[in-house]
Tab-separated table of C-alpha atoms and ligand atoms in Angstrom:
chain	number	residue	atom	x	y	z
A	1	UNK	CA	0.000	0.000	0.000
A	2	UNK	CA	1.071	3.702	-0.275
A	3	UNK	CA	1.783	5.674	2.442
A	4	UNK	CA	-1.476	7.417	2.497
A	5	UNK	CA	-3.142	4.303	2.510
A	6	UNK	CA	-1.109	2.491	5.344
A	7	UNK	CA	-1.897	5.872	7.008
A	8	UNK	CA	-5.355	4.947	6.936
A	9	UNK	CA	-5.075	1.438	7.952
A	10	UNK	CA	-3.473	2.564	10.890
A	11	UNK	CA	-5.610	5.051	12.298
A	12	UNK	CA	-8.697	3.027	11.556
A	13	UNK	CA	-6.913	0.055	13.918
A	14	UNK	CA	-5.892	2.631	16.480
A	15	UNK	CA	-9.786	4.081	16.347
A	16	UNK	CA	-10.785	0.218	16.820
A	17	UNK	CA	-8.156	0.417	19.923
A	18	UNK	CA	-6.397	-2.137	18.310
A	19	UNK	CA	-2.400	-2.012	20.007
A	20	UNK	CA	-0.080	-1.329	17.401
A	21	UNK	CA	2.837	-3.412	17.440
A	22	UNK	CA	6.659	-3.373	16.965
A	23	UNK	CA	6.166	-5.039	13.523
A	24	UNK	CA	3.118	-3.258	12.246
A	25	UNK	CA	3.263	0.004	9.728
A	26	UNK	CA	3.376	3.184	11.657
A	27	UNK	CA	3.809	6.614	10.970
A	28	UNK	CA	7.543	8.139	11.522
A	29	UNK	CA	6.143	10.726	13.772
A	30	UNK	CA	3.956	8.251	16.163
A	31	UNK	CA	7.561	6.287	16.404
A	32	UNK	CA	9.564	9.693	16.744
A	33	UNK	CA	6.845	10.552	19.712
A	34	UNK	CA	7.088	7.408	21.518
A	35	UNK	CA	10.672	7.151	21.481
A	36	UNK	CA	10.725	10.712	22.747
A	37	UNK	CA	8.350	10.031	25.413
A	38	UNK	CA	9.209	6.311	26.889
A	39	UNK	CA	13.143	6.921	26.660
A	40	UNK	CA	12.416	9.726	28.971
A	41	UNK	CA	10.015	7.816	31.061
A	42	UNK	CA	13.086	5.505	31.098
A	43	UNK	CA	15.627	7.990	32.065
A	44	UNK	CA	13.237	9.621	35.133
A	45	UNK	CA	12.708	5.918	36.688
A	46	UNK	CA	16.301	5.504	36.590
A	47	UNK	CA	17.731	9.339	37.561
A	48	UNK	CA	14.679	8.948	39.921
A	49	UNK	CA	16.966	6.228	41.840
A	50	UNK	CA	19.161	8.866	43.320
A	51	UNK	CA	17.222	11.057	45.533
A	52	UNK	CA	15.952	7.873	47.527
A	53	UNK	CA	19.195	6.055	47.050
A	54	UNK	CA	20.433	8.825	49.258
A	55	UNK	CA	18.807	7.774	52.426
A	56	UNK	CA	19.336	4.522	51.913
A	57	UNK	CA	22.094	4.534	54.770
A	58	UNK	CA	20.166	6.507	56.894
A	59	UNK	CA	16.645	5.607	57.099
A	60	UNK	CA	15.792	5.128	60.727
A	61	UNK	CA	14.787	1.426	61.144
A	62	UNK	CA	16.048	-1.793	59.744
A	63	UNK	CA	12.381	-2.347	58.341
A	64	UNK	CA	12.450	1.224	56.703
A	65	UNK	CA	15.675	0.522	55.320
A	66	UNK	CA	14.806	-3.213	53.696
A	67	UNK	CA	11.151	-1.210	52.020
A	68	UNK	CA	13.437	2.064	50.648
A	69	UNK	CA	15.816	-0.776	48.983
A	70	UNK	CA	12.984	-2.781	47.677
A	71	UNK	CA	11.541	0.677	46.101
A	72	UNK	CA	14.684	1.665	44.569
A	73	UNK	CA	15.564	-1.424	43.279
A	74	UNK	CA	11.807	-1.516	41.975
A	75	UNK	CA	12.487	1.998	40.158
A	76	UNK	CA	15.949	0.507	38.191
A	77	UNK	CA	13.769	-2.626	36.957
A	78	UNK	CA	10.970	0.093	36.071
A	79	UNK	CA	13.938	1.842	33.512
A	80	UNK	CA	14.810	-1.543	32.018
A	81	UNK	CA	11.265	-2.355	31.225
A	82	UNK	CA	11.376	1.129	29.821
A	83	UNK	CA	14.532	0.832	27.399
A	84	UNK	CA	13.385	-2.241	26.801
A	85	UNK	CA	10.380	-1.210	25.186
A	86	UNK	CA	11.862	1.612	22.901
A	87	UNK	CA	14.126	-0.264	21.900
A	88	UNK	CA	11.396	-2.209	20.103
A	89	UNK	CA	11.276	0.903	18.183
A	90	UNK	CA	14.328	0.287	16.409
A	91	UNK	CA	16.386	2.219	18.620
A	92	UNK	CA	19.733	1.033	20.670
A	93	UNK	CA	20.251	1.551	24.495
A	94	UNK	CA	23.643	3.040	23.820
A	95	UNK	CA	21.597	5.776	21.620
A	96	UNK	CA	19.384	6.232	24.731
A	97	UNK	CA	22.142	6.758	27.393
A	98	UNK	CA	23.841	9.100	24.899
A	99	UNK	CA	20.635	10.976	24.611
A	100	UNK	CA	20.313	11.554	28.242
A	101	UNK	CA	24.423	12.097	28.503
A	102	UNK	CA	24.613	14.732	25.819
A	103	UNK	CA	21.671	16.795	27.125
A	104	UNK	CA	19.253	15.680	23.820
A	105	UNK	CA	16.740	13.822	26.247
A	106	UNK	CA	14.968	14.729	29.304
A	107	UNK	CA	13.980	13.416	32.688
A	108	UNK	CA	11.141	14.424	34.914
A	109	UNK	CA	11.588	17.874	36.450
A	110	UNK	CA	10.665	16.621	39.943
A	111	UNK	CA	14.100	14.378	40.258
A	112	UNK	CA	16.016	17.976	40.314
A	113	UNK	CA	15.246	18.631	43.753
A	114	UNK	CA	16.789	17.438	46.916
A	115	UNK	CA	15.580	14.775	49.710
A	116	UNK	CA	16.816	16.942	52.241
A	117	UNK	CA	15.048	14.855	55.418
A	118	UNK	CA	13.174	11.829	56.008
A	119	UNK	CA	9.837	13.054	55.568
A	120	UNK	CA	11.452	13.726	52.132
A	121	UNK	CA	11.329	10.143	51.068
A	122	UNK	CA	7.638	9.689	52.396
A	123	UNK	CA	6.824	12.615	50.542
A	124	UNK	CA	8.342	10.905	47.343
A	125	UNK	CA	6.656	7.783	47.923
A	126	UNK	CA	2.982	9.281	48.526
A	127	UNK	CA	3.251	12.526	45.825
A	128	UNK	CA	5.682	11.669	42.954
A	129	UNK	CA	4.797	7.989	43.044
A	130	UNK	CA	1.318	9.150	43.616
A	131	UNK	CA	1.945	11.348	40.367
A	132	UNK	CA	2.858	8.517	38.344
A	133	UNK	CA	0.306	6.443	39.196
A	134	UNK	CA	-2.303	8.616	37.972
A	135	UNK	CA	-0.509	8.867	34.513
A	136	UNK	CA	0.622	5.103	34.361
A	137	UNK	CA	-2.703	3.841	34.737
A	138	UNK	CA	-3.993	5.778	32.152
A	139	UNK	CA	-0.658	4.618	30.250
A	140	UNK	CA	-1.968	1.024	30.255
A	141	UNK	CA	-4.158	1.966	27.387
A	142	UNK	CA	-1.803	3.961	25.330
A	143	UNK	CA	-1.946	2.385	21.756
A	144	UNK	CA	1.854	1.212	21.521
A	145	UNK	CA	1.594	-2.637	22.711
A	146	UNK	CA	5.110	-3.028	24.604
A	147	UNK	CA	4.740	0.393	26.132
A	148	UNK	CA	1.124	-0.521	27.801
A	149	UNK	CA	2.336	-3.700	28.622
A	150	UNK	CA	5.258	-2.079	30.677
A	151	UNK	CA	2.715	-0.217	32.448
A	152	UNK	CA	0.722	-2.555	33.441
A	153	UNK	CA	3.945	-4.373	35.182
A	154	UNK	CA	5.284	-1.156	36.682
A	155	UNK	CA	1.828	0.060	37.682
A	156	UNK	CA	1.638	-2.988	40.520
A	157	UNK	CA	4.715	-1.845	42.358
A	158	UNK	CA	3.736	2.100	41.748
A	159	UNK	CA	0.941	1.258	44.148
A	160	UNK	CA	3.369	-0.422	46.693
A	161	UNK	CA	5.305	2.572	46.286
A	162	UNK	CA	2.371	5.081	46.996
A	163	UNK	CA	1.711	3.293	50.026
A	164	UNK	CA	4.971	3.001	51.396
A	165	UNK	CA	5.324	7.164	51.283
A	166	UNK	CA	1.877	7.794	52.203
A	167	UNK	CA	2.486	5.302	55.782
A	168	UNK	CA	5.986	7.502	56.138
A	169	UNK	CA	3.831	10.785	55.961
A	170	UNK	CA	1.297	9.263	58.591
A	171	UNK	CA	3.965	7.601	60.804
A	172	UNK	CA	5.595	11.264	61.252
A	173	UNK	CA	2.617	13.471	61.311
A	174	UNK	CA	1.040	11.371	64.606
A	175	UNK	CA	4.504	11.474	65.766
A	176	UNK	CA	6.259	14.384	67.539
A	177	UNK	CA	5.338	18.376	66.946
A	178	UNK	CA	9.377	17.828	65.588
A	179	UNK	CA	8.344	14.841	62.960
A	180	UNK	CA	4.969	16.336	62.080
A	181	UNK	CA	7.036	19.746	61.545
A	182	UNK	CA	9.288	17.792	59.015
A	183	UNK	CA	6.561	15.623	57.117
A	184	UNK	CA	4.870	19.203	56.763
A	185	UNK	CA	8.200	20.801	55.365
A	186	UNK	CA	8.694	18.084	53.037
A	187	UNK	CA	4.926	18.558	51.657
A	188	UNK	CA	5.461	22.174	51.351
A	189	UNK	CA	8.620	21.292	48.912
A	190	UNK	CA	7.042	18.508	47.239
A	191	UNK	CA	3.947	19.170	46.207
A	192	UNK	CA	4.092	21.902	43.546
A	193	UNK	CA	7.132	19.947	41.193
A	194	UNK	CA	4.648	17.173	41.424
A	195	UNK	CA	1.568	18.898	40.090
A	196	UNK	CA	4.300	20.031	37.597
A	197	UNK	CA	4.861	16.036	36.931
A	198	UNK	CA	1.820	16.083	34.322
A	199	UNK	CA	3.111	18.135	32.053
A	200	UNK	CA	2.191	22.136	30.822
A	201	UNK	CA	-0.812	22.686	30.601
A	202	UNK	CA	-2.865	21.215	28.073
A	203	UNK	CA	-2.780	24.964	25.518
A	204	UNK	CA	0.980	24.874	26.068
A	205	UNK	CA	1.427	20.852	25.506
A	206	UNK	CA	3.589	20.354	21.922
A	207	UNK	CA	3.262	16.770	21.754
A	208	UNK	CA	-0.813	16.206	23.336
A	209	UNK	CA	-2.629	16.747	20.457
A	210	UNK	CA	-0.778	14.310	18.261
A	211	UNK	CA	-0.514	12.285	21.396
A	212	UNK	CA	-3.908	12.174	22.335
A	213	UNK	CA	-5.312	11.425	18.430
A	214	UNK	CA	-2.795	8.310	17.999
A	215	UNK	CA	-3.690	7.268	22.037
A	216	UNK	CA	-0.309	7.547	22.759
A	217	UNK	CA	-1.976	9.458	25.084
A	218	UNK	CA	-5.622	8.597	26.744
A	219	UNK	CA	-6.051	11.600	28.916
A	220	UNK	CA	-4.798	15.236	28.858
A	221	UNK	CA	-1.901	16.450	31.108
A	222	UNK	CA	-4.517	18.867	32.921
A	223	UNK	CA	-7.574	15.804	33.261
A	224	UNK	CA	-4.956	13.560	35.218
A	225	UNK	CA	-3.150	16.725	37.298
A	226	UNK	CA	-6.817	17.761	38.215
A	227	UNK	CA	-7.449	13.626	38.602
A	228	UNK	CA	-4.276	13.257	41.296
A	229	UNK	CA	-5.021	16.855	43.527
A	230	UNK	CA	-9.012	15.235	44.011
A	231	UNK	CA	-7.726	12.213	45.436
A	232	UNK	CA	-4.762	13.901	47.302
A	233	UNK	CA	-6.595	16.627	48.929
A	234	UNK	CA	-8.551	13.707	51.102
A	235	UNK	CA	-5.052	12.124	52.011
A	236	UNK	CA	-3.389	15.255	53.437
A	237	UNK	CA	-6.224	15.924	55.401
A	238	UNK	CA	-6.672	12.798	56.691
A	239	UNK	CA	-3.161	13.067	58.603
A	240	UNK	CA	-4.299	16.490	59.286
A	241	UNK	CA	-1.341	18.652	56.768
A	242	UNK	CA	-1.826	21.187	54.726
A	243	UNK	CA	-1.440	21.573	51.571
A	244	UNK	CA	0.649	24.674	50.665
A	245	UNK	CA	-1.649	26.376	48.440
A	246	UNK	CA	-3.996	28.872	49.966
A	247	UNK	CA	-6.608	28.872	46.531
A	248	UNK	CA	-7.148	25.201	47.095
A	249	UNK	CA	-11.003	25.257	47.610
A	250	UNK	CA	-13.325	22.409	46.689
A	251	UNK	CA	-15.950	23.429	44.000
A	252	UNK	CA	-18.792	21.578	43.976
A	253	UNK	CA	-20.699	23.026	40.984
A	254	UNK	CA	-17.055	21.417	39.181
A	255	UNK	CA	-17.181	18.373	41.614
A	256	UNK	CA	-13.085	18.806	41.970
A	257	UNK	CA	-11.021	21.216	43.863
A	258	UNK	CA	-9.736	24.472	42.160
A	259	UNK	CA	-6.298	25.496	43.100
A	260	UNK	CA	-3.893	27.915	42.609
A	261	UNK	CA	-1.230	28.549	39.663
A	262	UNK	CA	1.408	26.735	38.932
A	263	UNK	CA	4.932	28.645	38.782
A	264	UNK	CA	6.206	27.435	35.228
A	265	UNK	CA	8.846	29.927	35.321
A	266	UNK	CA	10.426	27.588	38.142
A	267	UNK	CA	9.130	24.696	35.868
A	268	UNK	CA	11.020	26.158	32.595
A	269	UNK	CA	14.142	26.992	34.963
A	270	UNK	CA	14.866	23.097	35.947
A	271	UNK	CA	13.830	21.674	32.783
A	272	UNK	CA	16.206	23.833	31.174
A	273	UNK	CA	19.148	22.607	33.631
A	274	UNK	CA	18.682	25.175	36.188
A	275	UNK	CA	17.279	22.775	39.313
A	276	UNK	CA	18.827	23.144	42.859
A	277	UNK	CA	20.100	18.803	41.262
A	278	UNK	CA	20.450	18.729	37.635
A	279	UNK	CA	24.166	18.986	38.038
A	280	UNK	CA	24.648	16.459	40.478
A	281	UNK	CA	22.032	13.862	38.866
A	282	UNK	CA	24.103	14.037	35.554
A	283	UNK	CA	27.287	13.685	37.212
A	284	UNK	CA	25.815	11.113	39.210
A	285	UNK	CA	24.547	8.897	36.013
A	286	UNK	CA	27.591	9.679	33.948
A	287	UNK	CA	29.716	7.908	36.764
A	288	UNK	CA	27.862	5.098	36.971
A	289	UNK	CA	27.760	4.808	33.585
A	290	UNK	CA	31.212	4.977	33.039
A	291	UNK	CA	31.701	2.921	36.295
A	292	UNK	CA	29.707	0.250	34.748
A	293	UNK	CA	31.662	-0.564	31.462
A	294	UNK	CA	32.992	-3.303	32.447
A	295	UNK	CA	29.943	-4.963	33.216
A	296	UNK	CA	28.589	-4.224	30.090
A	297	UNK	CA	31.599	-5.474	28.351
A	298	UNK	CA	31.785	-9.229	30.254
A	299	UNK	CA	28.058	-9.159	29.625
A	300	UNK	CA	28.861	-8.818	25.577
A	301	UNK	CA	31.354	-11.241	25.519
A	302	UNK	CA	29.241	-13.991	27.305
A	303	UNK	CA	26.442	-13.448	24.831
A	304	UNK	CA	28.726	-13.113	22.156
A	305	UNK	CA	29.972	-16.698	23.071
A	306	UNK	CA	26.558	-17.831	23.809
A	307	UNK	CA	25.669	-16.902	19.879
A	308	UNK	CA	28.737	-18.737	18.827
A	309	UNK	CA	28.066	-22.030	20.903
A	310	UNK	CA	24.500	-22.133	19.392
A	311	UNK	CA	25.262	-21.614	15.952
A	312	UNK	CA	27.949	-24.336	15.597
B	1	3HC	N1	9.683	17.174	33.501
B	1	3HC	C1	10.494	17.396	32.435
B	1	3HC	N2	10.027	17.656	31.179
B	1	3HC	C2	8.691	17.678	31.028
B	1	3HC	C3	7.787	17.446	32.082
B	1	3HC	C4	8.352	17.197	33.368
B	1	3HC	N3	7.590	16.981	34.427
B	1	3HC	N4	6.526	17.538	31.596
B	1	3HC	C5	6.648	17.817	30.287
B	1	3HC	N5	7.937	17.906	29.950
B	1	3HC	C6	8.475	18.227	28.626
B	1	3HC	C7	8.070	17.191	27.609
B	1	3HC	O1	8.968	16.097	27.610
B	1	3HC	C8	8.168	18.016	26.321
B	1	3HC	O2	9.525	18.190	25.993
B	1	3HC	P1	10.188	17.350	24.780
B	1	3HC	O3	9.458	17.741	23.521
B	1	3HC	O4	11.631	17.765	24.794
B	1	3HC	O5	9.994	15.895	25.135
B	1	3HC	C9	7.682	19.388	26.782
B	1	3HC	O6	7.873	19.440	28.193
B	1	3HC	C10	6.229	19.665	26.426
B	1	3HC	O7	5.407	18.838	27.222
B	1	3HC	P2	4.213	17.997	26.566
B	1	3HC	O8	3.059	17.994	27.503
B	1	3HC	O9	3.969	18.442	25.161
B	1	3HC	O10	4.915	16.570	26.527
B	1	3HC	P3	4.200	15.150	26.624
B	1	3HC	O11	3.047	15.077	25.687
B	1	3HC	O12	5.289	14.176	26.481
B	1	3HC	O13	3.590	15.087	28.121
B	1	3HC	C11	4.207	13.826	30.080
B	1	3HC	C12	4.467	15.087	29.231
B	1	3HC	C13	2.796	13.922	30.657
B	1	3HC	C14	5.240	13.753	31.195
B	1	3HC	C15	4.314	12.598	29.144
B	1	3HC	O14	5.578	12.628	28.527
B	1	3HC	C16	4.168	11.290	29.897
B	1	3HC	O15	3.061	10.889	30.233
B	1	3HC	N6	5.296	10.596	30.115
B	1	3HC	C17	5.240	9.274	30.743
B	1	3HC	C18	5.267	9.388	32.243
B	1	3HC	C19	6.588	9.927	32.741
B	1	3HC	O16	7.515	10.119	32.018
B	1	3HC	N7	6.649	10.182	34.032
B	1	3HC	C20	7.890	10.723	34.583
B	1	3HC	C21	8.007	10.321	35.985
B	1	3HC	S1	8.400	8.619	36.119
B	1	3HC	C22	8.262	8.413	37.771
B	1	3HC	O17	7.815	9.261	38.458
B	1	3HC	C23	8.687	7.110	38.323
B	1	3HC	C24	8.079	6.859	39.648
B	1	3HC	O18	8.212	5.486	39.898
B	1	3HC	C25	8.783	7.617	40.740
């Protein structure tokens, strides 16, 4: 068929929410947007390592300890689901990390910022976790087979995650007037780069219109930001916080809470490299990268061997 006509064929079996896979016909942009969009899912599970990783030697019980590991390790097996689905796009790993390395590819704003306390890594757990949630459920019916797939996977430890944060937050805000002080701190840093996880708003988004007529995307950045503040509201009241925003006010002829505006000046700043962490995070991944060659290496010599054993 000509292009026009495989055009055709594919939006028709995208309208009949048909998944599109690796193999099938599909337009150069809906591949370009994909690989744009899951590499840097990719790169934010993985940078998104570091900021928990941090406490990992300090968190104040043995039990807290043995969850924070389990989450972090979680977040690593999250990225290679990730790269491992793009690259079904006809794309190499090595392209990826370069991507990310040379400053071509992004990562989610919210990993700029420090975990200055404990109450930091509950706040991770129950808002950016929280965050993702909302967007990787609605991920599970993008139209890209591998990528939905991924989700569904990553979306059963996401809720672990959640959980784990949310019990950190609770833990410290019955605690002492000190630990409630500190798990309100930690929400007052927290909670506006995680509004800013969804994305610009949905005038300002490049990519959602394309995205949302090939399903790459299902629902608009401002449906699921306006999705996670309803059923985050609830929580922070429930262990009796505040949320740092003083237009938040329920509207009931809307049925969701209104709230105040988002400062995308500060949003435009870290994106563009200018986070209190960007720095550090790059330096950070570039190590371990380079750190790690020899791994990578061994690992392409055994399989290289491995090919040579089975085709003799
Ligand atoms: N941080 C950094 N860049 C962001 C961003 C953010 N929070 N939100 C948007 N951007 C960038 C976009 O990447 C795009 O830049 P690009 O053209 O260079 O890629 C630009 O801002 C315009 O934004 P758009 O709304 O047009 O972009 P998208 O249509 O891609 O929507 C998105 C943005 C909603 C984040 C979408 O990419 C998405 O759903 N991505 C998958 C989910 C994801 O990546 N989450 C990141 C966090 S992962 C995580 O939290 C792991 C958890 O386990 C802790």
């Amino acid at each position: 068929m000509d292009e026009a006509a495989e055009l055709l064929a594919f939006e028709a079996k995208v309208a009949r929410e048909e998944r599109i896979e690796p193999k099938d016909w599909m337009p150069d942009a809906y591949r370009k947007n994909l690989i744009r969009q899951m590499s840097q899912h990719a790169h934010s599970e993985v940078i998104g390592m570091q900021p928990e990783g941090n406490w990992l030697t300090r968190a104040p019980t043995l039990r807290r300890k043995a969850i924070l590991l389990a989450k972090v390790q979680d977040e690593g097996g999250h990225g290679l689901y990730l790269y491992g689905a793009t690259e079904t796009l006809g794309i190499t790993r090595e392209e990826l990390i370069d991507a990310l390395h040379e400053g071509r590819a992004k990562y989610a704003s919210i990993f700029n910022y420090p975990s200055l306390t404990w109450a930091d890594i509950g706040a991770i757990g129950w808002l950016v976790d929280g965050a993702a949630i909302v967007n990787q459920i609605s991920l599970q019916r993008t139209s890209y087979g591998p990528y939905a797939r991924a989700m569904v996977r990553i979306c059963k430890e996401e809720s672990f995650h959640q959980r784990q944060g949310y019990e950190i937050m609770l833990t410290l805000a019955r605690g002492s007037a000190e630990q409630k002080a500190m798990a309100q701190d930690a929400l007052n840093r927290w909670w506006w780069p995680s509004l800013m996880m969804f994305g610009p708003h949905d005038a300002e988004s490049a990519h959602s219109a394309q995205s949302m007529r090939w399903k790459i995307k299902r629902q608009s950045n401002d449906e699921l930001r306006q999705k996670f503040v309803d059923q985050t509201v609830p929580q922070a009241d429930f262990i009796g916080l505040a949320i740092p925003d003083p237009q938040l006010k329920f509207n009931a002829d809307r049925g969701h809470y209104d709230f105040g505006p988002i400062d995308w000046d500060e949003f435009q700043r870290v994106v563009a490299g200018n986070g209190p962490c960007n720095r550090e995070r790059l330096a950070n991944h570039l190590t371990a990268h380079r750190e790690g060659e020899w791994v990578r290496e061994a690992m392409a010599a055994h399989d290289a061997k491995r090919r040579a054993r089975s085709a003799a």
